[in-house]
PDB file of C-alpha atoms in Angstrom:
ATOM      1  CA  MET A1080      75.608 121.499 122.722  1.00 44.00           C
ATOM      2  CA  SER A1081      75.415 125.275 123.169  1.00 44.00           C
ATOM      3  CA  THR A1082      78.256 127.462 124.367  1.00 42.00           C
ATOM      4  CA  ARG A1083      76.339 128.240 127.557  1.00 46.00           C
ATOM      5  CA  SER A1084      75.960 124.512 128.307  1.00 41.00           C
ATOM      6  CA  VAL A1085      79.673 123.924 127.808  1.00 40.00           C
ATOM      7  CA  ARG A1086      80.465 126.782 130.176  1.00 45.00           C
ATOM      8  CA  ASN A1087      78.121 125.380 132.798  1.00 48.00           C
ATOM      9  CA  ILE A1088      79.772 121.946 132.578  1.00 49.00           C
ATOM     10  CA  ASN A1089      83.248 123.454 132.864  1.00 59.00           C
ATOM     11  CA  ALA A1090      82.155 125.627 135.779  1.00 57.00           C
ATOM     12  CA  SER A1091      81.013 122.559 137.714  1.00 79.00           C
ATOM     13  CA  LEU A1092      84.509 121.083 137.574  1.00 86.00           C
ATOM     14  CA  PRO A1093      86.845 121.705 140.531  1.00 88.00           C
ATOM     15  CA  THR A1094      89.115 124.710 140.237  1.00 90.00           C
ATOM     16  CA  ASP A1095      92.251 122.638 140.745  1.00 91.00           C
ATOM     17  CA  PHE A1096      91.239 120.365 137.857  1.00 93.00           C
ATOM     18  CA  ARG A1097      90.785 123.297 135.480  1.00 92.00           C
ATOM     19  CA  SER A1098      94.075 124.783 136.661  1.00 92.00           C
ATOM     20  CA  LEU A1099      95.789 121.461 136.020  1.00 92.00           C
ATOM     21  CA  TYR A1100      94.434 121.399 132.472  1.00 93.00           C
ATOM     22  CA  ARG A1101      95.657 124.949 131.792  1.00 92.00           C
ATOM     23  CA  LEU A1102      99.074 124.014 133.209  1.00 92.00           C
ATOM     24  CA  PHE A1103      99.128 121.004 130.898  1.00 90.00           C
ATOM     25  CA  LEU A1104      98.348 123.221 127.905  1.00 90.00           C
ATOM     26  CA  ARG A1105     101.133 125.648 128.807  1.00 92.00           C
ATOM     27  CA  ALA A1106     103.612 122.798 129.238  1.00 91.00           C
ATOM     28  CA  ASN A1107     102.679 121.345 125.838  1.00 87.00           C
ATOM     29  CA  SER A1108     102.971 124.773 124.261  1.00 88.00           C
ATOM     30  CA  ALA A1109     106.476 125.168 125.668  1.00 89.00           C
ATOM     31  CA  VAL A1110     107.504 121.761 124.312  1.00 88.00           C
ATOM     32  CA  VAL A1111     106.615 122.742 120.721  1.00 85.00           C
ATOM     33  CA  LEU A1112     108.100 126.241 121.178  1.00 83.00           C
ATOM     34  CA  HIS A1113     104.627 127.842 121.024  1.00 85.00           C
ATOM     35  CA  HIS A1114     104.238 126.902 117.356  1.00 84.00           C
ATOM     36  CA  SER A1115     100.499 127.265 116.669  1.00 84.00           C
ATOM     37  CA  PRO A1116      99.908 124.238 114.357  1.00 82.00           C
ATOM     38  CA  SER A1117     101.956 122.015 116.655  1.00 82.00           C
ATOM     39  CA  LYS A1118     100.082 123.297 119.707  1.00 85.00           C
ATOM     40  CA  THR A1119      96.810 122.318 118.048  1.00 85.00           C
ATOM     41  CA  GLN A1120      98.051 118.772 117.490  1.00 83.00           C
ATOM     42  CA  VAL A1121      99.290 118.198 121.047  1.00 84.00           C
ATOM     43  CA  HIS A1122      96.183 119.825 122.569  1.00 87.00           C
ATOM     44  CA  ARG A1123      93.943 117.477 120.608  1.00 87.00           C
ATOM     45  CA  LEU A1124      96.143 114.567 121.626  1.00 87.00           C
ATOM     46  CA  TRP A1125      95.701 115.139 125.362  1.00 88.00           C
ATOM     47  CA  ARG A1126      92.222 116.653 125.453  1.00 90.00           C
ATOM     48  CA  PRO A1127      90.487 113.209 125.530  1.00 90.00           C
ATOM     49  CA  VAL A1128      92.550 112.334 128.611  1.00 92.00           C
ATOM     50  CA  PHE A1129      91.064 115.247 130.537  1.00 94.00           C
ATOM     51  CA  ASP A1130      87.596 114.742 129.081  1.00 92.00           C
ATOM     52  CA  GLU A1131      87.545 111.211 130.473  1.00 92.00           C
ATOM     53  CA  ALA A1132      88.586 112.446 133.908  1.00 94.00           C
ATOM     54  CA  ALA A1133      85.953 115.204 133.761  1.00 93.00           C
ATOM     55  CA  LEU A1134      83.247 112.594 133.148  1.00 92.00           C
ATOM     56  CA  LYS A1135      84.423 110.675 136.206  1.00 93.00           C
ATOM     57  CA  ILE A1136      84.288 113.825 138.321  1.00 92.00           C
ATOM     58  CA  HIS A1137      80.784 114.637 137.118  1.00 91.00           C
ATOM     59  CA  ARG A1138      79.720 111.107 137.971  1.00 91.00           C
ATOM     60  CA  LEU A1139      80.959 111.559 141.531  1.00 90.00           C
ATOM     61  CA  GLN A1140      78.674 114.564 141.858  1.00 87.00           C
ATOM     62  CA  HIS A1141      75.559 112.492 141.184  1.00 87.00           C
ATOM     63  CA  HIS A1142      73.446 111.517 144.184  1.00 86.00           C
ATOM     64  CA  ASP A1143      72.465 108.114 142.786  1.00 88.00           C
ATOM     65  CA  ILE A1144      76.026 106.752 142.717  1.00 89.00           C
ATOM     66  CA  CYS A1145      76.568 103.634 144.821  1.00 91.00           C
ATOM     67  CA  SER A1146      79.446 103.194 147.255  1.00 91.00           C
ATOM     68  CA  THR A1147      81.231 100.584 145.124  1.00 94.00           C
ATOM     69  CA  GLU A1148      81.175 102.774 142.038  1.00 92.00           C
ATOM     70  CA  ARG A1149      82.309 105.768 144.075  1.00 92.00           C
ATOM     71  CA  THR A1150      85.251 103.809 145.448  1.00 94.00           C
ATOM     72  CA  ASN A1151      86.266 102.654 141.961  1.00 95.00           C
ATOM     73  CA  ILE A1152      86.086 106.180 140.551  1.00 94.00           C
ATOM     74  CA  VAL A1153      88.079 107.643 143.435  1.00 94.00           C
ATOM     75  CA  GLN A1154      90.777 105.012 142.909  1.00 96.00           C
ATOM     76  CA  TRP A1155      90.754 105.684 139.152  1.00 95.00           C
ATOM     77  CA  LEU A1156      91.167 109.423 139.713  1.00 95.00           C
ATOM     78  CA  TYR A1157      93.985 108.814 142.189  1.00 95.00           C
ATOM     79  CA  THR A1158      95.866 106.777 139.582  1.00 95.00           C
ATOM     80  CA  TRP A1159      95.033 109.337 136.904  1.00 95.00           C
ATOM     81  CA  HIS A1160      96.444 112.243 138.947  1.00 94.00           C
ATOM     82  CA  ARG A1161      99.635 110.296 139.667  1.00 95.00           C
ATOM     83  CA  ARG A1162     100.140 109.583 135.975  1.00 94.00           C
ATOM     84  CA  VAL A1163      99.402 113.178 135.006  1.00 94.00           C
ATOM     85  CA  ASP A1164     102.033 114.361 137.526  1.00 94.00           C
ATOM     86  CA  HIS A1165     104.598 112.057 135.950  1.00 94.00           C
ATOM     87  CA  THR A1166     103.582 113.224 132.482  1.00 93.00           C
ATOM     88  CA  LEU A1167     104.028 116.855 133.512  1.00 93.00           C
ATOM     89  CA  SER A1168     107.556 116.021 134.641  1.00 93.00           C
ATOM     90  CA  LEU A1169     108.179 114.503 131.211  1.00 91.00           C
ATOM     91  CA  LEU A1170     106.836 117.601 129.471  1.00 91.00           C
ATOM     92  CA  ALA A1171     108.886 119.920 131.686  1.00 91.00           C
ATOM     93  CA  THR A1172     112.033 118.005 130.776  1.00 91.00           C
ATOM     94  CA  ALA A1173     111.101 118.031 127.091  1.00 90.00           C
ATOM     95  CA  ALA A1174     110.626 121.805 127.169  1.00 89.00           C
ATOM     96  CA  VAL A1175     114.165 122.582 128.386  1.00 89.00           C
ATOM     97  CA  THR A1176     116.207 119.789 126.801  1.00 87.00           C
ATOM     98  CA  ARG A1177     116.527 118.112 123.422  1.00 85.00           C
ATOM     99  CA  GLY A1178     116.987 114.611 124.778  1.00 87.00           C
ATOM    100  CA  LEU A1179     114.760 111.536 124.889  1.00 87.00           C
ATOM    101  CA  ALA A1180     111.771 113.335 126.469  1.00 87.00           C
ATOM    102  CA  HIS A1181     111.723 115.931 123.693  1.00 86.00           C
ATOM    103  CA  LYS A1182     111.956 113.235 121.009  1.00 87.00           C
ATOM    104  CA  ILE A1183     109.040 111.347 122.568  1.00 87.00           C
ATOM    105  CA  THR A1184     106.722 114.363 122.621  1.00 84.00           C
ATOM    106  CA  ARG A1185     107.787 115.402 119.128  1.00 83.00           C
ATOM    107  CA  ASN A1186     107.040 111.912 117.795  1.00 85.00           C
ATOM    108  CA  LEU A1187     103.654 111.893 119.542  1.00 85.00           C
ATOM    109  CA  LYS A1188     102.744 115.126 117.782  1.00 82.00           C
ATOM    110  CA  TRP A1189     103.933 113.670 114.480  1.00 83.00           C
ATOM    111  CA  LEU A1190     102.012 110.452 115.151  1.00 83.00           C
ATOM    112  CA  ARG A1191      98.748 112.288 115.780  1.00 83.00           C
ATOM    113  CA  GLN A1192      99.134 114.507 112.733  1.00 80.00           C
ATOM    114  CA  ASN A1193      99.914 111.607 110.416  1.00 81.00           C
ATOM    115  CA  HIS A1194      97.061 109.558 111.863  1.00 79.00           C
ATOM    116  CA  VAL A1195      94.629 112.292 110.810  1.00 78.00           C
ATOM    117  CA  LEU A1196      96.090 112.448 107.309  1.00 77.00           C
ATOM    118  CA  TRP A1197      96.076 108.650 107.037  1.00 77.00           C
ATOM    119  CA  VAL A1198      92.415 108.390 108.001  1.00 75.00           C
ATOM    120  CA  GLU A1199      91.422 111.190 105.631  1.00 74.00           C
ATOM    121  CA  LYS A1200      93.362 109.696 102.724  1.00 73.00           C
ATOM    122  CA  LEU A1201      92.284 106.067 103.097  1.00 70.00           C
ATOM    123  CA  TYR A1202      88.718 106.450 104.283  1.00 69.00           C
ATOM    124  CA  TYR A1203      87.451 109.886 103.284  1.00 67.00           C
ATOM    125  CA  SER A1204      89.413 111.063 100.245  1.00 64.00           C
ATOM    126  CA  HIS A1205      86.767 109.545  97.951  1.00 63.00           C
ATOM    127  CA  LYS A1206      83.815 110.548 100.078  1.00 63.00           C
ATOM    128  CA  PRO A1207      81.200 112.098  97.750  1.00 63.00           C
ATOM    129  CA  PHE A1208      80.333 115.733  98.301  1.00 66.00           C
ATOM    130  CA  TRP A1209      77.222 117.436  97.077  1.00 71.00           C
ATOM    131  CA  LYS A1210      77.832 119.701  94.085  1.00 75.00           C
ATOM    132  CA  PRO A1211      74.934 122.057  93.377  1.00 79.00           C
ATOM    133  CA  GLN A1212      75.871 122.483  89.702  1.00 83.00           C
ATOM    134  CA  LEU A1213      75.299 118.768  88.998  1.00 81.00           C
ATOM    135  CA  PRO A1214      71.857 117.197  88.570  1.00 81.00           C
ATOM    136  CA  ARG A1215      70.658 114.683  91.118  1.00 76.00           C
ATOM    137  CA  THR A1216      70.945 111.913  88.524  1.00 79.00           C
ATOM    138  CA  SER A1217      74.625 112.619  87.843  1.00 79.00           C
ATOM    139  CA  ALA A1218      76.932 109.607  87.558  1.00 75.00           C
ATOM    140  CA  GLN A1219      79.041 111.002  90.416  1.00 72.00           C
ATOM    141  CA  TYR A1220      76.157 110.328  92.792  1.00 72.00           C
ATOM    142  CA  GLN A1221      75.712 106.731  91.706  1.00 73.00           C
ATOM    143  CA  PRO A1222      77.318 103.862  93.667  1.00 72.00           C
ATOM    144  CA  TYR A1223      80.512 102.448  92.267  1.00 71.00           C
ATOM    145  CA  SER A1224      80.291  99.033  90.632  1.00 76.00           C
ATOM    146  CA  LEU A1225      82.780  96.320  91.574  1.00 78.00           C
ATOM    147  CA  PRO A1226      85.357  95.466  88.902  1.00 81.00           C
ATOM    148  CA  ALA A1227      85.211  92.166  87.087  1.00 85.00           C
ATOM    149  CA  PRO A1228      87.088  89.315  88.803  1.00 87.00           C
ATOM    150  CA  ASP A1229      90.744  88.873  87.771  1.00 86.00           C
ATOM    151  CA  SER A1230      90.684  92.142  85.839  1.00 88.00           C
ATOM    152  CA  ARG A1231      93.351  94.803  86.282  1.00 88.00           C
ATOM    153  CA  PRO A1232      91.076  97.080  88.367  1.00 83.00           C
ATOM    154  CA  ASP A1233      90.213  94.060  90.533  1.00 86.00           C
ATOM    155  CA  HIS A1234      93.895  93.334  91.189  1.00 90.00           C
ATOM    156  CA  ILE A1235      94.505  97.000  92.042  1.00 88.00           C
ATOM    157  CA  LEU A1236      91.558  96.987  94.435  1.00 84.00           C
ATOM    158  CA  ARG A1237      92.803  93.820  96.178  1.00 89.00           C
ATOM    159  CA  ARG A1238      96.310  95.237  96.473  1.00 90.00           C
ATOM    160  CA  ASN A1239      95.001  98.461  97.993  1.00 84.00           C
ATOM    161  CA  ARG A1240      92.967  96.480 100.506  1.00 85.00           C
ATOM    162  CA  LYS A1241      96.050  94.509 101.544  1.00 90.00           C
ATOM    163  CA  MET A1242      98.026  97.724 101.949  1.00 85.00           C
ATOM    164  CA  ARG A1243      95.238  99.220 104.067  1.00 82.00           C
ATOM    165  CA  LEU A1244      95.136  96.114 106.257  1.00 85.00           C
ATOM    166  CA  PHE A1245      98.919  96.283 106.677  1.00 86.00           C
ATOM    167  CA  ASP A1246      98.716  99.973 107.663  1.00 81.00           C
ATOM    168  CA  GLU A1247      96.011  99.204 110.220  1.00 81.00           C
ATOM    169  CA  GLN A1248      98.058  96.390 111.725  1.00 85.00           C
ATOM    170  CA  CYS A1249     101.096  98.684 111.982  1.00 83.00           C
ATOM    171  CA  SER A1250      98.967 101.349 113.650  1.00 80.00           C
ATOM    172  CA  ASN A1251      97.659  98.814 116.155  1.00 83.00           C
ATOM    173  CA  ALA A1252     101.222  97.688 116.904  1.00 87.00           C
ATOM    174  CA  ILE A1253     102.289 101.284 117.611  1.00 85.00           C
ATOM    175  CA  GLY A1254      99.294 101.648 119.914  1.00 84.00           C
ATOM    176  CA  GLU A1255     100.380  98.579 121.877  1.00 90.00           C
ATOM    177  CA  VAL A1256     103.906  99.980 122.237  1.00 89.00           C
ATOM    178  CA  VAL A1257     102.477 103.252 123.571  1.00 88.00           C
ATOM    179  CA  LYS A1258     100.346 101.357 126.110  1.00 90.00           C
ATOM    180  CA  MET A1259     103.363  99.369 127.312  1.00 93.00           C
ATOM    181  CA  ALA A1260     105.379 102.574 127.718  1.00 91.00           C
ATOM    182  CA  GLU A1261     102.537 104.147 129.704  1.00 91.00           C
ATOM    183  CA  GLY A1262     102.271 101.145 131.998  1.00 92.00           C
ATOM    184  CA  ARG A1263     105.991 100.814 132.586  1.00 92.00           C
ATOM    185  CA  HIS A1264     106.673 104.473 133.356  1.00 93.00           C
ATOM    186  CA  ASP A1265     103.258 105.337 134.876  1.00 94.00           C
ATOM    187  CA  ILE A1266     102.555 108.180 132.432  1.00 93.00           C
ATOM    188  CA  ILE A1267      99.907 109.172 129.883  1.00 91.00           C
ATOM    189  CA  LEU A1268     100.934 109.692 126.267  1.00 90.00           C
ATOM    190  CA  GLY A1269      97.649 111.045 124.947  1.00 87.00           C
ATOM    191  CA  ARG A1270      94.712 109.484 123.142  1.00 86.00           C
ATOM    192  CA  LEU A1271      93.518 109.442 119.546  1.00 80.00           C
ATOM    193  CA  ARG A1272      89.835 110.249 119.781  1.00 73.00           C
ATOM    194  CA  LEU A1273      87.455 108.373 117.523  1.00 58.00           C
ATOM    195  CA  LYS A1274      84.495 110.587 116.715  1.00 54.00           C
ATOM    196  CA  GLN A1275      82.216 111.508 113.862  1.00 54.00           C
ATOM    197  CA  TRP A1276      84.376 112.537 110.941  1.00 50.00           C
ATOM    198  CA  GLN A1277      84.949 116.190 110.193  1.00 53.00           C
ATOM    199  CA  GLN A1278      87.422 117.393 107.610  1.00 50.00           C
ATOM    200  CA  GLU A1279      90.607 118.313 109.464  1.00 48.00           C
ATOM    201  CA  TRP A1280      93.510 118.908 107.140  1.00 47.00           C
ATOM    202  CA  SER A1281      96.596 119.084 109.339  1.00 45.00           C
ATOM    203  CA  SER A1282      99.026 121.859 108.642  1.00 44.00           C
TER     204      SER A1282
END
């Protein structure tokens, strides 16, 4: 998508929505004391939340929307705005105190950063990259063969798979805890966006 297209999409959003997003960015920046790497992490954590709401708003602007869908979207946006207001109160408290609210936002930033590193290490650290100095028939471009059963490499591979499964189960458990906290306190604690992989080494 071109830069002009992105600007046109953003321009079609209500002014109060764009102002709310900028206020959210400033609040997050204050929480992490305007530290640039930390700001990047928290911005990427909450950007999917606003992207989802922007899609709902764009859908309301379509002429082919039915009354039932319009009612559902309006109710969804009402709940979304209420939760965002509560989240802003949490961020405002976290910016001026070092209590529970500050610990929550700090841990969310840490959680997002470590999630990126975990995905890169487990799933993309061995991703093959094209090297122009190597011939096309180089062994590095050939698929890996499975180790022989009951061999030492086979045991190592099985152990690594179990560790990866354990890490995924722990990550899912943390996600469930975050959802329960959001539901109980009527807030939004960010989203981890799943998208096409791009190398993103967190600082």
